[in-house]
Amino acid sequence: MRILGIETSCDETAAAVVEDGRLVRSSVVASQADLHARFGGVVPEIASRAHVELIGDTVAQALVEAGTSLEEIDAVAAVHGPGLAGALLVGVSAAKAIALATGMPYIGVHHHEAHLYAAFLEDPSLEPPVVTLVVSGGHTLLIAMEAHGRYRVLGQTVDDAAGEAFDKIARFLGLGYPGGPAIDRLATSGDPDAIAFPRPMRTDGLDFSFSGLKTAVVLHVRKHPDDDVADVAASFQAAIVDVLTEKLLAAARVTGIETLVIGGGVAANSALRARLLDVAVRGDARVVIPAIALCTDNAAMVAAVAAYRLAADGPTPLDDAAVPNLAL
Ligand code: KG4
Ligand code: ZN
């Protein structure tokens, strides 16, 4: 089963070919980050127009790099939510057009469910049950995946998503957009113990809260304007990594599930990855940490989850719409 996946929910135009939900044949990501950087964030209208310009070549490149053609593709999938309405429409329309022209099935997939599947591409022997932490710009979700397609939400953020906190603090510190990678880079030359920022809701259930931490950083910098920015970045990042790691381990204890996986853009964070590697090395849990390219937005994860969705639910009707605020 060869599936062509398409992702255009935000500011990456991506296409990929994946076999049997597990084997990545190609994964192409055309980033628009440069187009949005000077505005300090994603401009929806610019994103939609850039997707329209990039989608044809990106799909073609994914097919070429996979050494295949549309005739050898069995199904086409696209993220149909959540995301920016105009941006989603480009990928969904492209996938539906391919389905209509070739007769192959179309599968609309949920962006966050796709992030869950990065780990299954990283480790083809991985099987549920797993506890997953999906940390992106829009969500911070702790999920028990009991079987393919069977999820229990254990916890989520009550205010900002972790990636949103990274982006807002980066903007406040004048580090530009996208903020997560900028803080990650700067933090390598800072001291994570320099400032004792709060660890919100650290031992308080499995939900998250990051807006208090954000305020604490802002207040601290206003009070101590001469503090080394690298120390601020490293200390802020350490607070987020502490909370994410401890909640993930707590979720393992609560559910009795011994395999932990991560996904979403914040899972590209080097401090979080190092901490989870440490958890794995100490033997506290089995941890699957997907390659960075599988954590940030990509279409391989879309094609991967589509294989399971197609087997379980069949094709998505072509008159199904893109849904900007689609629930998991
Ligand atoms: O999953 P993703 O690519 O898009 C969404 O679904 O939102 O996640 C993007 C988020 C942004 O907030 C970005 O700042 C953050 O992931 N991010 C990082 C890193 N790379 C991306 N945050 C921390 N450290 C990183 N290295
Ligand atoms: Zn994402």
CSV table of C-alpha atoms and ligand atoms in Angstrom, one decimal:
chain,number,residue,atom,x,y,z
A,1,MET,CA,0.0,0.0,0.0
A,2,ARG,CA,1.7,3.2,-1.2
A,3,ILE,CA,0.2,6.4,0.0
A,4,LEU,CA,0.9,9.9,-1.1
A,5,GLY,CA,0.6,12.3,1.9
A,6,ILE,CA,0.1,16.1,1.7
A,7,GLU,CA,0.3,18.6,4.5
A,8,THR,CA,-0.5,22.3,4.1
A,9,SER,CA,-2.1,23.2,7.5
A,10,CYS,CA,0.3,26.1,8.4
A,11,ASP,CA,3.5,27.4,6.8
A,12,GLU,CA,5.1,24.2,5.3
A,13,THR,CA,4.1,22.8,2.0
A,14,ALA,CA,4.9,19.1,2.3
A,15,ALA,CA,4.4,15.9,0.3
A,16,ALA,CA,5.6,12.3,1.0
A,17,VAL,CA,5.3,8.8,-0.2
A,18,VAL,CA,5.1,6.1,2.5
A,19,GLU,CA,4.7,2.3,2.1
A,20,ASP,CA,2.4,0.3,4.4
A,21,GLY,CA,2.2,3.2,7.0
A,22,ARG,CA,5.8,2.5,8.0
A,23,LEU,CA,8.4,2.9,5.3
A,24,VAL,CA,9.3,6.5,4.2
A,25,ARG,CA,10.1,6.4,0.4
A,26,SER,CA,10.3,10.2,0.2
A,27,SER,CA,9.5,13.3,2.3
A,28,VAL,CA,9.7,16.8,0.8
A,29,VAL,CA,9.1,19.9,2.9
A,30,ALA,CA,9.1,23.3,1.3
A,31,SER,CA,9.3,25.8,4.2
A,32,GLN,CA,7.8,29.2,3.9
A,33,ALA,CA,9.5,30.4,7.1
A,34,ASP,CA,11.5,33.1,5.2
A,35,LEU,CA,8.3,34.6,3.8
A,36,HIS,CA,6.8,35.0,7.3
A,37,ALA,CA,9.9,35.8,9.3
A,38,ARG,CA,9.8,39.6,8.8
A,39,PHE,CA,6.2,39.7,10.1
A,40,GLY,CA,7.2,37.8,13.3
A,41,GLY,CA,4.7,35.0,12.7
A,42,VAL,CA,2.6,33.2,10.0
A,43,VAL,CA,0.5,35.5,7.8
A,44,PRO,CA,-2.5,33.3,6.7
A,45,GLU,CA,-3.1,34.9,3.4
A,46,ILE,CA,0.6,34.7,2.4
A,47,ALA,CA,0.7,31.1,3.5
A,48,SER,CA,-2.3,30.2,1.3
A,49,ARG,CA,-0.8,31.8,-1.7
A,50,ALA,CA,2.6,30.2,-1.2
A,51,HIS,CA,0.9,26.8,-0.8
A,52,VAL,CA,-0.8,27.3,-4.2
A,53,GLU,CA,2.5,28.1,-5.8
A,54,LEU,CA,4.5,25.3,-4.2
A,55,ILE,CA,2.0,22.4,-4.0
A,56,GLY,CA,2.4,21.1,-7.6
A,57,ASP,CA,6.2,21.0,-7.6
A,58,THR,CA,6.3,19.6,-4.0
A,59,VAL,CA,4.1,16.6,-4.9
A,60,ALA,CA,6.0,16.0,-8.2
A,61,GLN,CA,9.3,16.0,-6.2
A,62,ALA,CA,8.0,13.6,-3.6
A,63,LEU,CA,7.0,11.2,-6.4
A,64,VAL,CA,10.4,11.5,-8.2
A,65,GLU,CA,12.4,11.1,-5.0
A,66,ALA,CA,10.3,7.9,-4.2
A,67,GLY,CA,11.1,6.6,-7.7
A,68,THR,CA,7.4,6.3,-8.4
A,69,SER,CA,4.6,7.9,-10.3
A,70,LEU,CA,0.9,8.5,-9.6
A,71,GLU,CA,0.0,5.2,-11.4
A,72,GLU,CA,1.8,3.3,-8.7
A,73,ILE,CA,0.2,5.2,-5.8
A,74,ASP,CA,-2.7,3.4,-4.1
A,75,ALA,CA,-4.3,6.3,-2.1
A,76,VAL,CA,-3.8,10.0,-1.4
A,77,ALA,CA,-4.1,11.7,2.0
A,78,ALA,CA,-4.1,15.3,3.2
A,79,VAL,CA,-4.4,17.0,6.6
A,80,HIS,CA,-8.0,18.4,6.7
A,81,GLY,CA,-7.7,20.1,10.1
A,82,PRO,CA,-6.9,21.7,12.4
A,83,GLY,CA,-5.1,24.6,10.7
A,84,LEU,CA,-5.5,27.8,8.8
A,85,ALA,CA,-8.6,27.6,6.6
A,86,GLY,CA,-7.1,28.8,3.4
A,87,ALA,CA,-3.9,26.8,3.8
A,88,LEU,CA,-5.7,23.6,4.6
A,89,LEU,CA,-7.9,24.1,1.5
A,90,VAL,CA,-4.9,24.0,-0.8
A,91,GLY,CA,-3.7,20.5,0.3
A,92,VAL,CA,-7.2,19.1,0.6
A,93,SER,CA,-8.1,20.3,-2.9
A,94,ALA,CA,-4.9,19.0,-4.4
A,95,ALA,CA,-5.5,15.6,-2.8
A,96,LYS,CA,-9.1,15.5,-3.9
A,97,ALA,CA,-8.2,16.5,-7.4
A,98,ILE,CA,-5.6,13.6,-7.6
A,99,ALA,CA,-8.3,11.2,-6.2
A,100,LEU,CA,-10.9,12.4,-8.7
A,101,ALA,CA,-8.5,12.3,-11.7
A,102,THR,CA,-7.1,8.8,-10.9
A,103,GLY,CA,-9.9,7.1,-9.0
A,104,MET,CA,-7.7,6.4,-6.0
A,105,PRO,CA,-9.2,6.8,-2.5
A,106,TYR,CA,-8.8,10.1,-0.6
A,107,ILE,CA,-8.2,10.1,3.2
A,108,GLY,CA,-8.6,13.3,5.2
A,109,VAL,CA,-6.5,13.1,8.4
A,110,HIS,CA,-6.2,15.0,11.7
A,111,HIS,CA,-3.0,17.0,12.0
A,112,HIS,CA,-2.3,15.9,15.6
A,113,GLU,CA,-3.1,12.3,15.0
A,114,ALA,CA,-0.5,12.5,12.2
A,115,HIS,CA,2.1,13.8,14.7
A,116,LEU,CA,1.4,10.7,16.8
A,117,TYR,CA,2.5,8.6,13.9
A,118,ALA,CA,6.1,10.0,13.6
A,119,ALA,CA,7.2,7.5,16.2
A,120,PHE,CA,5.8,4.6,14.2
A,121,LEU,CA,7.9,5.8,11.2
A,122,GLU,CA,11.0,6.1,13.4
A,123,ASP,CA,10.6,2.6,14.8
A,124,PRO,CA,8.8,0.2,12.4
A,125,SER,CA,8.5,-2.4,15.2
A,126,LEU,CA,6.6,0.0,17.5
A,127,GLU,CA,3.1,-1.1,18.5
A,128,PRO,CA,0.5,0.3,20.9
A,129,PRO,CA,-0.1,0.7,23.7
A,130,VAL,CA,2.1,3.8,24.0
A,131,VAL,CA,1.8,7.1,25.9
A,132,THR,CA,2.4,10.0,23.5
A,133,LEU,CA,3.3,13.6,24.2
A,134,VAL,CA,2.3,15.8,21.2
A,135,VAL,CA,3.9,19.2,21.6
A,136,SER,CA,3.5,21.7,18.8
A,137,GLY,CA,2.7,25.4,18.2
A,138,GLY,CA,-1.1,24.7,18.7
A,139,HIS,CA,-1.3,21.9,21.2
A,140,THR,CA,0.2,20.2,24.2
A,141,LEU,CA,-1.5,16.8,24.5
A,142,LEU,CA,-0.7,13.8,26.6
A,143,ILE,CA,-2.5,10.8,25.0
A,144,ALA,CA,-2.7,7.1,25.9
A,145,MET,CA,-2.9,5.3,22.5
A,146,GLU,CA,-4.4,1.9,23.4
A,147,ALA,CA,-4.6,0.6,19.8
A,148,HIS,CA,-4.4,2.2,16.4
A,149,GLY,CA,-7.1,4.8,16.3
A,150,ARG,CA,-8.0,4.4,20.0
A,151,TYR,CA,-7.0,7.3,22.1
A,152,ARG,CA,-7.6,8.6,25.6
A,153,VAL,CA,-6.6,12.2,26.3
A,154,LEU,CA,-4.8,12.1,29.7
A,155,GLY,CA,-3.9,15.8,29.8
A,156,GLN,CA,-3.6,19.0,27.8
A,157,THR,CA,-2.7,22.6,28.3
A,158,VAL,CA,-5.2,24.8,30.0
A,159,ASP,CA,-3.8,27.9,28.3
A,160,ASP,CA,-0.8,28.3,25.9
A,161,ALA,CA,0.7,25.4,24.0
A,162,ALA,CA,4.4,24.7,24.7
A,163,GLY,CA,5.4,25.8,21.2
A,164,GLU,CA,3.3,29.0,21.6
A,165,ALA,CA,5.3,29.8,24.8
A,166,PHE,CA,8.6,29.2,23.0
A,167,ASP,CA,7.4,31.5,20.1
A,168,LYS,CA,6.1,34.3,22.4
A,169,ILE,CA,9.2,34.3,24.7
A,170,ALA,CA,11.5,34.3,21.6
A,171,ARG,CA,9.6,37.3,20.2
A,172,PHE,CA,9.8,39.0,23.6
A,173,LEU,CA,13.6,38.4,23.7
A,174,GLY,CA,13.9,39.7,20.2
A,175,LEU,CA,15.0,36.4,18.8
A,176,GLY,CA,12.7,36.3,15.8
A,177,TYR,CA,10.4,33.7,14.3
A,178,PRO,CA,10.2,30.7,14.5
A,179,GLY,CA,11.0,31.0,18.1
A,180,GLY,CA,11.5,27.4,19.3
A,181,PRO,CA,14.6,26.8,17.2
A,182,ALA,CA,16.0,30.2,18.1
A,183,ILE,CA,15.7,29.6,21.9
A,184,ASP,CA,17.1,26.1,21.5
A,185,ARG,CA,20.2,27.4,19.7
A,186,LEU,CA,20.8,30.3,22.1
A,187,ALA,CA,20.2,28.1,25.2
A,188,THR,CA,23.2,26.0,24.3
A,189,SER,CA,25.5,28.9,25.5
A,190,GLY,CA,23.4,29.7,28.6
A,191,ASP,CA,23.1,28.3,32.1
A,192,PRO,CA,19.8,26.4,32.6
A,193,ASP,CA,20.2,26.9,36.4
A,194,ALA,CA,20.8,30.6,36.2
A,195,ILE,CA,17.2,31.6,37.0
A,196,ALA,CA,14.7,29.5,38.9
A,197,PHE,CA,11.6,30.0,36.8
A,198,PRO,CA,8.4,28.3,38.0
A,199,ARG,CA,7.5,24.8,36.9
A,200,PRO,CA,3.7,25.4,36.5
A,201,MET,CA,1.4,22.5,37.7
A,202,ARG,CA,4.5,20.3,38.0
A,203,THR,CA,3.0,17.7,40.4
A,204,ASP,CA,-0.6,18.7,39.8
A,205,GLY,CA,-2.4,16.1,37.6
A,206,LEU,CA,-1.6,15.6,33.9
A,207,ASP,CA,-2.7,19.0,32.5
A,208,PHE,CA,-0.3,21.7,31.6
A,209,SER,CA,-0.1,25.5,32.0
A,210,PHE,CA,2.5,27.7,30.4
A,211,SER,CA,1.1,31.2,30.6
A,212,GLY,CA,2.3,31.8,34.2
A,213,LEU,CA,5.8,30.8,33.2
A,214,LYS,CA,5.6,33.2,30.2
A,215,THR,CA,4.6,36.0,32.6
A,216,ALA,CA,7.4,35.1,35.0
A,217,VAL,CA,10.0,35.4,32.2
A,218,VAL,CA,8.7,38.7,31.1
A,219,LEU,CA,8.6,40.1,34.7
A,220,HIS,CA,12.1,38.8,35.4
A,221,VAL,CA,13.6,40.4,32.3
A,222,ARG,CA,11.9,43.7,33.0
A,223,LYS,CA,13.4,43.6,36.5
A,224,HIS,CA,16.8,42.4,35.5
A,225,PRO,CA,17.4,43.9,32.0
A,226,ASP,CA,21.2,43.2,32.2
A,227,ASP,CA,20.8,39.4,32.6
A,228,ASP,CA,22.5,37.3,29.9
A,229,VAL,CA,19.8,36.5,27.3
A,230,ALA,CA,21.3,33.1,26.8
A,231,ASP,CA,20.8,32.4,30.5
A,232,VAL,CA,17.2,33.5,30.3
A,233,ALA,CA,16.6,31.3,27.3
A,234,ALA,CA,18.3,28.3,28.9
A,235,SER,CA,16.4,28.7,32.2
A,236,PHE,CA,13.1,29.1,30.4
A,237,GLN,CA,13.7,26.1,28.3
A,238,ALA,CA,14.7,24.0,31.3
A,239,ALA,CA,11.4,24.9,33.0
A,240,ILE,CA,9.4,23.7,30.0
A,241,VAL,CA,11.5,20.5,29.6
A,242,ASP,CA,11.2,19.7,33.3
A,243,VAL,CA,7.4,19.9,33.2
A,244,LEU,CA,7.0,18.0,29.9
A,245,THR,CA,9.3,15.2,31.0
A,246,GLU,CA,7.7,14.8,34.5
A,247,LYS,CA,4.2,14.7,33.1
A,248,LEU,CA,5.2,12.1,30.5
A,249,LEU,CA,6.7,9.9,33.2
A,250,ALA,CA,3.7,10.5,35.4
A,251,ALA,CA,1.4,9.4,32.6
A,252,ALA,CA,3.4,6.2,32.3
A,253,ARG,CA,2.9,5.6,36.0
A,254,VAL,CA,-0.9,6.3,35.9
A,255,THR,CA,-1.6,4.1,32.9
A,256,GLY,CA,1.0,1.4,33.5
A,257,ILE,CA,2.1,1.8,29.8
A,258,GLU,CA,5.9,1.4,29.5
A,259,THR,CA,6.5,2.9,26.0
A,260,LEU,CA,6.7,6.6,25.7
A,261,VAL,CA,6.8,8.5,22.4
A,262,ILE,CA,6.9,12.2,21.4
A,263,GLY,CA,5.9,14.2,18.4
A,264,GLY,CA,5.2,17.7,17.2
A,265,GLY,CA,7.6,20.6,16.6
A,266,VAL,CA,8.7,21.1,20.2
A,267,ALA,CA,9.8,17.4,20.2
A,268,ALA,CA,12.7,18.8,18.0
A,269,ASN,CA,14.0,20.6,21.1
A,270,SER,CA,17.5,19.4,21.9
A,271,ALA,CA,17.1,19.7,25.7
A,272,LEU,CA,13.9,17.7,25.7
A,273,ARG,CA,15.5,15.0,23.5
A,274,ALA,CA,18.5,14.8,25.7
A,275,ARG,CA,16.4,14.5,28.8
A,276,LEU,CA,14.3,11.7,27.3
A,277,LEU,CA,17.3,9.9,26.1
A,278,ASP,CA,18.5,10.0,29.7
A,279,VAL,CA,15.2,8.5,30.8
A,280,ALA,CA,15.7,5.7,28.2
A,281,VAL,CA,19.4,5.1,29.1
A,282,ARG,CA,18.5,4.8,32.8
A,283,GLY,CA,16.0,2.2,31.9
A,284,ASP,CA,13.0,4.1,33.4
A,285,ALA,CA,10.9,3.5,30.3
A,286,ARG,CA,11.2,2.7,26.6
A,287,VAL,CA,11.3,5.9,24.7
A,288,VAL,CA,10.9,6.5,21.0
A,289,ILE,CA,12.3,9.9,19.9
A,290,PRO,CA,11.5,10.5,16.2
A,291,ALA,CA,14.1,12.1,13.9
A,292,ILE,CA,13.8,15.9,14.0
A,293,ALA,CA,12.4,16.0,10.4
A,294,LEU,CA,9.6,13.7,11.5
A,295,CYS,CA,8.8,15.9,14.6
A,296,THR,CA,8.2,19.2,12.8
A,297,ASP,CA,5.4,19.4,10.2
A,298,ASN,CA,5.9,16.9,7.4
A,299,ALA,CA,3.8,14.8,5.1
A,300,ALA,CA,5.3,11.4,5.9
A,301,MET,CA,3.4,11.3,9.2
A,302,VAL,CA,0.2,12.1,7.1
A,303,ALA,CA,0.7,9.2,4.8
A,304,ALA,CA,1.6,7.0,7.8
A,305,VAL,CA,-1.6,7.6,9.7
A,306,ALA,CA,-3.7,7.5,6.5
A,307,ALA,CA,-2.8,3.8,6.1
A,308,TYR,CA,-4.4,3.0,9.4
A,309,ARG,CA,-7.4,5.3,8.9
A,310,LEU,CA,-8.1,3.8,5.4
A,311,ALA,CA,-7.9,0.2,6.8
A,312,ALA,CA,-10.2,1.1,9.7
A,313,ASP,CA,-12.7,3.6,8.3
A,314,GLY,CA,-12.4,3.4,4.5
A,315,PRO,CA,-12.0,6.5,2.2
A,316,THR,CA,-13.1,10.0,3.2
A,317,PRO,CA,-16.0,11.3,0.9
A,318,LEU,CA,-14.8,13.9,-1.6
A,319,ASP,CA,-17.4,16.3,-0.4
A,320,ASP,CA,-15.9,16.3,3.2
A,321,ALA,CA,-14.7,19.8,4.0
A,322,ALA,CA,-11.5,21.1,5.5
A,323,VAL,CA,-12.2,22.0,9.2
A,324,PRO,CA,-9.9,24.6,10.7
A,325,ASN,CA,-10.8,23.8,14.3
A,326,LEU,CA,-11.2,20.0,13.9
A,327,ALA,CA,-11.3,18.1,17.2
A,328,LEU,CA,-9.2,15.0,17.8
B,1,KG4,O1,4.4,20.7,14.8
B,1,KG4,P1,4.8,22.0,14.3
B,1,KG4,O2,5.9,22.1,13.3
B,1,KG4,O3,3.6,22.9,13.8
B,1,KG4,C1,2.4,22.9,14.5
B,1,KG4,O4,1.6,21.9,14.3
B,1,KG4,O5,2.2,23.8,15.3
B,1,KG4,O6,5.3,22.9,15.6
B,1,KG4,C2,5.8,24.2,15.5
B,1,KG4,C3,6.2,24.6,16.9
B,1,KG4,C4,6.6,26.1,16.9
B,1,KG4,O7,6.0,26.7,18.1
B,1,KG4,C5,8.1,26.1,17.0
B,1,KG4,O8,8.6,27.2,17.7
B,1,KG4,C6,8.3,24.8,17.8
B,1,KG4,O9,7.4,23.9,17.3
B,1,KG4,N1,9.7,24.3,17.7
B,1,KG4,C7,10.5,24.1,18.7
B,1,KG4,C8,11.7,23.7,18.1
B,1,KG4,N2,11.5,23.5,16.8
B,1,KG4,C9,10.2,23.9,16.5
B,1,KG4,N3,10.4,24.4,20.0
B,1,KG4,C10,11.5,24.2,20.8
B,1,KG4,N4,12.7,23.8,20.3
B,1,KG4,C11,12.8,23.5,19.0
B,1,KG4,N5,14.0,23.0,18.5
B,2,ZN,ZN,2.3,20.3,13.5
